[in-house]
Coordinates of C-alpha atoms and ligand atoms in Angstrom, one line a residue:
M1 CA -12.3 42.3 2.6
A2 CA -11.2 42.7 6.4
E3 CA -9.4 39.5 7.6
I4 CA -10.8 37.0 9.6
R5 CA -9.5 36.9 13.2
N6 CA -12.3 37.0 15.6
V7 CA -14.8 34.2 15.1
T8 CA -17.9 33.9 17.4
V9 CA -20.2 30.8 17.4
L10 CA -23.7 31.2 18.7
G11 CA -24.9 27.7 20.5
T12 CA -23.0 25.3 22.2
G13 CA -24.7 21.8 21.6
V14 CA -23.4 19.2 19.3
L15 CA -21.8 20.9 16.3
G16 CA -21.4 24.4 17.9
S17 CA -18.9 23.1 20.3
Q18 CA -17.3 21.0 18.0
I19 CA -17.1 24.3 15.4
A20 CA -16.0 26.7 18.3
Y21 CA -12.9 24.2 19.4
Q22 CA -11.9 23.4 15.6
V23 CA -11.7 26.9 15.0
S24 CA -9.5 27.6 18.3
F25 CA -7.5 24.8 17.9
H26 CA -6.4 26.6 14.4
G27 CA -5.3 29.9 16.5
F28 CA -8.1 32.0 15.9
A29 CA -9.8 34.0 19.0
V30 CA -13.1 32.3 19.6
T31 CA -16.1 33.2 21.9
S32 CA -18.9 30.7 22.0
Y33 CA -22.6 32.3 23.1
D34 CA -25.2 30.3 24.6
I35 CA -28.5 31.3 26.6
D36 CA -27.5 31.0 30.4
D37 CA -24.6 29.7 32.4
A38 CA -26.1 26.3 32.8
A39 CA -25.7 25.9 28.8
L40 CA -22.2 27.4 29.1
A41 CA -21.2 25.0 32.1
A42 CA -22.0 22.3 29.7
A43 CA -20.1 23.6 27.0
R44 CA -17.1 23.6 29.0
D45 CA -17.5 20.1 29.6
R46 CA -17.7 19.7 25.7
F47 CA -14.7 21.6 25.2
E48 CA -12.7 19.5 27.5
K49 CA -14.0 16.2 25.8
L50 CA -13.3 17.3 22.6
A51 CA -9.7 18.2 23.9
A52 CA -9.2 14.6 25.1
T53 CA -10.7 13.3 21.7
Y54 CA -8.2 15.5 19.5
R55 CA -5.4 14.5 21.9
A56 CA -6.2 10.7 20.8
E57 CA -7.2 11.2 17.2
V58 CA -5.7 14.7 15.6
A59 CA -2.2 14.7 14.6
G60 CA -0.3 17.8 16.5
A61 CA -2.6 18.0 19.2
G62 CA -0.4 16.8 21.9
D63 CA 2.0 18.9 24.1
G64 CA -1.1 20.8 25.7
K65 CA -2.1 22.1 22.1
A66 CA -5.6 20.6 22.4
E67 CA -6.1 21.9 26.4
R68 CA -4.8 25.4 25.5
A69 CA -7.7 25.3 22.5
A70 CA -10.3 24.3 24.9
S71 CA -9.2 27.0 27.7
R72 CA -8.7 29.7 25.3
I73 CA -12.3 29.9 24.1
T74 CA -14.3 32.7 25.6
L75 CA -17.8 31.8 27.0
S76 CA -20.2 34.3 27.0
S77 CA -24.2 34.6 27.7
D78 CA -24.2 38.3 26.4
L79 CA -25.0 38.5 23.0
A80 CA -24.3 42.0 22.3
A81 CA -20.7 41.6 24.2
A82 CA -20.1 38.3 22.3
V83 CA -20.5 39.7 18.8
R84 CA -19.1 42.9 19.5
D85 CA -15.6 42.1 18.0
A86 CA -16.5 39.3 15.7
D87 CA -15.3 39.6 12.3
L88 CA -16.9 35.9 11.2
V89 CA -20.4 34.9 13.4
I90 CA -21.2 31.3 12.7
E91 CA -24.9 30.2 13.8
A92 CA -25.6 26.8 15.4
V93 CA -28.8 27.2 17.3
P94 CA -31.3 24.9 17.0
E95 CA -33.1 24.0 13.8
D96 CA -35.9 26.6 14.2
L97 CA -36.1 29.0 11.4
A98 CA -38.0 31.4 13.7
L99 CA -35.5 31.0 16.5
K100 CA -32.4 31.7 14.2
E101 CA -34.4 35.0 12.3
K102 CA -34.9 36.2 15.8
I103 CA -30.7 35.7 16.5
F104 CA -29.9 36.9 13.5
G105 CA -32.4 40.1 13.6
Q106 CA -30.7 40.9 17.3
I107 CA -27.0 40.4 15.9
G108 CA -27.8 42.3 12.6
E109 CA -28.0 45.6 14.8
Q110 CA -25.2 44.4 17.3
A111 CA -22.4 43.5 15.3
P112 CA -20.2 45.7 13.5
A113 CA -21.2 46.3 9.7
H114 CA -18.0 44.3 8.3
T115 CA -19.0 40.8 10.3
I116 CA -20.0 37.9 8.1
F117 CA -23.1 35.8 9.4
A118 CA -23.0 32.2 8.5
S119 CA -25.5 29.5 9.4
N120 CA -24.6 26.0 10.0
S121 CA -28.1 24.8 9.5
S122 CA -28.7 21.5 7.8
T123 CA -32.2 22.3 6.6
L124 CA -33.0 25.8 6.1
L125 CA -32.0 27.3 3.1
P126 CA -30.3 30.9 3.9
S127 CA -32.4 32.7 1.7
A128 CA -35.2 31.9 4.1
M129 CA -33.3 33.8 6.6
K130 CA -31.3 36.0 4.8
A131 CA -33.7 39.1 5.5
S132 CA -33.6 38.9 9.0
T133 CA -29.8 39.6 9.0
G134 CA -30.2 43.0 7.7
R135 CA -26.9 42.5 5.5
P136 CA -27.9 39.6 3.0
D137 CA -24.5 40.7 0.8
R138 CA -22.6 39.3 4.2
F139 CA -24.7 35.9 4.8
L140 CA -24.3 32.5 3.5
A141 CA -24.7 28.8 4.7
L142 CA -21.3 27.3 5.7
H143 CA -22.4 23.6 6.9
F144 CA -20.0 21.4 8.9
A145 CA -20.6 17.8 9.5
N146 CA -20.9 16.0 13.0
Q147 CA -17.3 15.2 14.1
V148 CA -15.7 18.1 12.1
W149 CA -12.3 17.1 13.0
K150 CA -12.7 13.6 10.9
Y151 CA -15.4 14.1 8.5
N152 CA -14.0 17.6 7.4
T153 CA -16.2 18.9 4.8
A154 CA -17.5 22.7 4.9
E155 CA -20.0 23.0 2.4
I156 CA -20.7 26.7 1.4
M157 CA -23.5 28.0 0.0
G158 CA -24.7 31.5 -0.6
T159 CA -28.0 33.3 -2.1
D160 CA -28.4 35.3 -5.2
D161 CA -27.4 38.4 -2.6
T162 CA -24.0 37.1 -1.3
D163 CA -21.1 39.4 -2.0
P164 CA -18.7 36.9 -4.1
A165 CA -16.0 38.2 -2.0
V166 CA -17.7 37.2 1.3
F167 CA -17.9 33.6 -0.4
R168 CA -14.6 33.7 -1.1
A169 CA -13.5 35.2 2.3
V170 CA -15.5 31.9 4.1
V171 CA -14.1 29.4 1.4
E172 CA -10.4 30.6 2.6
F173 CA -11.5 30.4 6.3
A174 CA -12.8 26.9 6.0
E175 CA -9.3 25.7 4.4
T176 CA -7.5 27.6 7.3
I177 CA -9.2 25.7 10.0
G178 CA -8.5 22.3 8.5
M179 CA -11.8 21.9 6.4
V180 CA -12.1 20.9 2.6
P181 CA -14.3 23.8 1.4
V182 CA -17.6 22.1 -0.8
E183 CA -18.4 25.5 -3.0
L184 CA -21.9 25.2 -4.0
H185 CA -22.5 27.6 -6.9
K186 CA -26.5 28.1 -6.0
E187 CA -28.6 26.8 -3.3
K188 CA -29.7 23.2 -3.0
A189 CA -31.5 21.7 -0.2
G190 CA -29.2 19.1 1.5
Y191 CA -26.1 20.8 0.0
V192 CA -24.0 18.2 -1.8
L193 CA -23.5 15.1 0.7
N194 CA -27.4 15.1 1.8
S195 CA -28.4 15.4 -1.7
L196 CA -26.5 12.3 -2.5
L197 CA -26.7 10.6 0.8
V198 CA -30.5 10.6 1.8
P199 CA -31.7 9.0 -1.6
L200 CA -29.2 6.3 -1.1
L201 CA -30.2 5.7 2.5
N202 CA -34.2 6.0 1.6
S203 CA -33.7 3.5 -1.4
A204 CA -31.8 0.9 0.9
I205 CA -34.8 1.1 3.8
A206 CA -37.2 0.8 0.6
L207 CA -35.1 -2.4 -0.4
G208 CA -35.6 -3.8 3.1
A209 CA -39.2 -2.7 4.0
G210 CA -40.2 -3.6 0.7
G211 CA -38.9 -7.5 1.6
Y212 CA -36.6 -7.5 -1.7
A213 CA -33.4 -8.0 0.3
D214 CA -32.4 -8.1 3.6
P215 CA -29.8 -5.4 4.9
E216 CA -27.0 -7.4 4.7
T217 CA -27.6 -8.4 1.3
V218 CA -27.9 -4.7 0.2
D219 CA -24.6 -3.6 2.1
K220 CA -22.7 -6.5 0.6
T221 CA -23.8 -5.4 -3.1
W222 CA -23.2 -1.8 -2.2
R223 CA -19.6 -2.6 -1.0
I224 CA -18.8 -4.9 -3.8
G225 CA -20.2 -3.0 -6.6
T226 CA -19.0 0.4 -5.7
G227 CA -15.7 -0.3 -3.7
A228 CA -17.2 1.8 -0.8
P229 CA -16.1 0.7 2.5
F230 CA -19.5 1.0 4.1
G231 CA -23.1 0.0 2.9
P232 CA -26.3 2.1 3.4
F233 CA -27.4 0.3 6.5
Q234 CA -23.9 0.3 8.1
M235 CA -24.2 4.2 7.7
L236 CA -27.6 4.0 9.1
D237 CA -26.5 2.4 12.2
V238 CA -23.7 5.1 12.3
I239 CA -26.3 7.8 12.1
G240 CA -28.8 6.3 14.6
L241 CA -32.3 5.4 13.3
N242 CA -34.2 7.9 14.9
T243 CA -32.9 10.6 12.5
P244 CA -34.2 8.7 9.3
F245 CA -37.5 7.9 10.8
N246 CA -38.2 11.5 12.1
I247 CA -38.0 13.0 8.7
L248 CA -39.5 9.8 6.9
V249 CA -42.7 10.0 9.4
H250 CA -43.1 13.6 8.0
G251 CA -43.1 12.5 4.5
D252 CA -46.0 11.5 1.8
D253 CA -47.6 7.6 2.2
D254 CA -44.5 5.8 0.9
A255 CA -42.2 7.7 3.1
K256 CA -44.6 6.8 6.4
R257 CA -44.3 3.1 5.3
L258 CA -40.7 3.2 5.4
A259 CA -41.0 4.9 8.7
A260 CA -43.3 2.4 10.1
W261 CA -41.1 -0.6 9.1
L262 CA -38.0 1.2 10.9
K263 CA -40.0 1.7 13.8
A264 CA -41.6 -1.9 14.1
G265 CA -38.7 -3.6 13.1
Y266 CA -36.2 -1.7 15.1
I267 CA -36.8 1.3 17.2
D268 CA -39.6 -0.4 19.2
K269 CA -37.3 -2.9 20.2
G270 CA -34.6 -0.5 21.2
K271 CA -32.6 -1.0 18.1
L272 CA -31.6 2.2 17.3
G273 CA -28.1 1.7 15.7
V274 CA -24.4 1.7 17.3
A275 CA -25.1 4.2 19.9
S276 CA -27.3 1.6 21.2
G277 CA -25.4 -1.5 20.8
E278 CA -27.7 -2.7 17.8
G279 CA -29.4 -1.7 15.1
F280 CA -29.3 -3.4 11.9
Y281 CA -26.1 -5.2 13.2
K282 CA -25.0 -5.9 16.7
Y283 CA -22.1 -4.1 18.0
Ligands
LIG301 P1 -28.1 21.1 19.9 O1 -29.5 21.1 20.2 O2 -27.2 20.1 19.9 O3 -27.8 22.6 20.2 C1 -28.2 23.7 20.1 C2 -27.4 24.8 21.2 O4 -28.3 26.0 21.2 C3 -27.6 24.4 22.5 O5 -26.3 24.5 23.0 C4 -28.9 25.1 23.2 O6 -28.9 25.7 24.3 C5 -28.6 26.5 22.0 N1 -29.8 27.2 22.0 C6 -30.9 27.1 22.0 N2 -31.6 28.3 22.2 C7 -30.9 29.4 22.0 C8 -30.7 30.7 21.5 N3 -32.0 31.4 21.7 N4 -29.9 31.0 21.4 C9 -28.5 30.4 21.0 N5 -28.6 29.4 21.5 C10 -29.5 28.7 21.6 O7 -28.1 21.1 18.0 P2 -27.1 20.8 17.1 O8 -27.3 19.2 16.7 O9 -25.9 21.4 17.6 O10 -27.7 21.4 16.0 C11 -27.4 23.0 15.7 C12 -27.6 23.4 14.2 O11 -26.5 22.9 13.7 C13 -28.7 23.1 13.6 O12 -29.0 24.1 12.7 C14 -28.7 21.8 13.1 O13 -29.3 22.1 11.9 C15 -26.9 22.1 12.4 N6 -26.4 20.5 11.8 C16 -26.4 19.7 12.8 C17 -25.5 18.7 13.0 C18 -25.7 17.4 13.7 O14 -25.1 16.2 13.5 N7 -26.0 17.7 15.1 C19 -24.8 18.3 11.5 C20 -24.6 19.7 10.9 C21 -25.7 20.5 10.8

């Protein structure tokens, strides 16, 4: 297995910028690809903000290390050039299967034969995309969480076609960049974390929407009963209420009722969570 030295990240949005920065911070050569100059200018801003965050929050980020991690990242809007020397490509483009298939199809022809491809998709299974890569044995999901420097899980999930040696190489890479690898033995929508979290959050919303208990009571029960530091409504405030709303509103009738409760009681009143200053709690 060729050593991973050069890493290319596709997409410089919320997650792509964080992944690229984290990989650069840990000493790898990183190329960040996005569609045009405007996106790349926004990326440069994101890297500078991340440098400031790391300086404030991450041990060992002082003495110019945080700034160097940002300035070392090569930015490119030329896809073929961006993947030409890549040992690993991590895809973090918008959550749209057709778009991801298109970009994997392109780099499948442009990247060297040894290059490993990984998708950071939260909701699409790697088997849905593997054919488009032209190299299903060298393809898997590598899923980061928002605020990678703090919530440092890296969920790693292959398909039936993923070469076990590729899986191991990506597990080792995740460790090297300061992540805690979470290995899935087979494909699962939601990986480990969201398989646990989403039902918990939905059950909490159902307790509130059904009038069984108010959010404070639900959270207090969860905290005391499990020793967890936060209850589900506190977590929902951090995530932002639009995210569960957008998922629930596309679900079955029960889910739609939960979405309607979130909308009428909170979202329509501008209570979107921590980011808006108020959600289930005031901040
Ligand atoms: P985002 O919208 O913030 O960023 C997407 C980026 O992709 C943008 O910079 C955009 O310019 C770029 N882009 C658009 N079209 C492109 C194309 N054709 N080729 C290359 N780049 C293109 O999205 P995000 O929140 O960073 O999510 C990206 C992926 O990461 C998704 O698959 C999502 O499921 C996953 N993810 C997101 C989070 C999260 O909390 N936001 C967490 C884990 C995983």
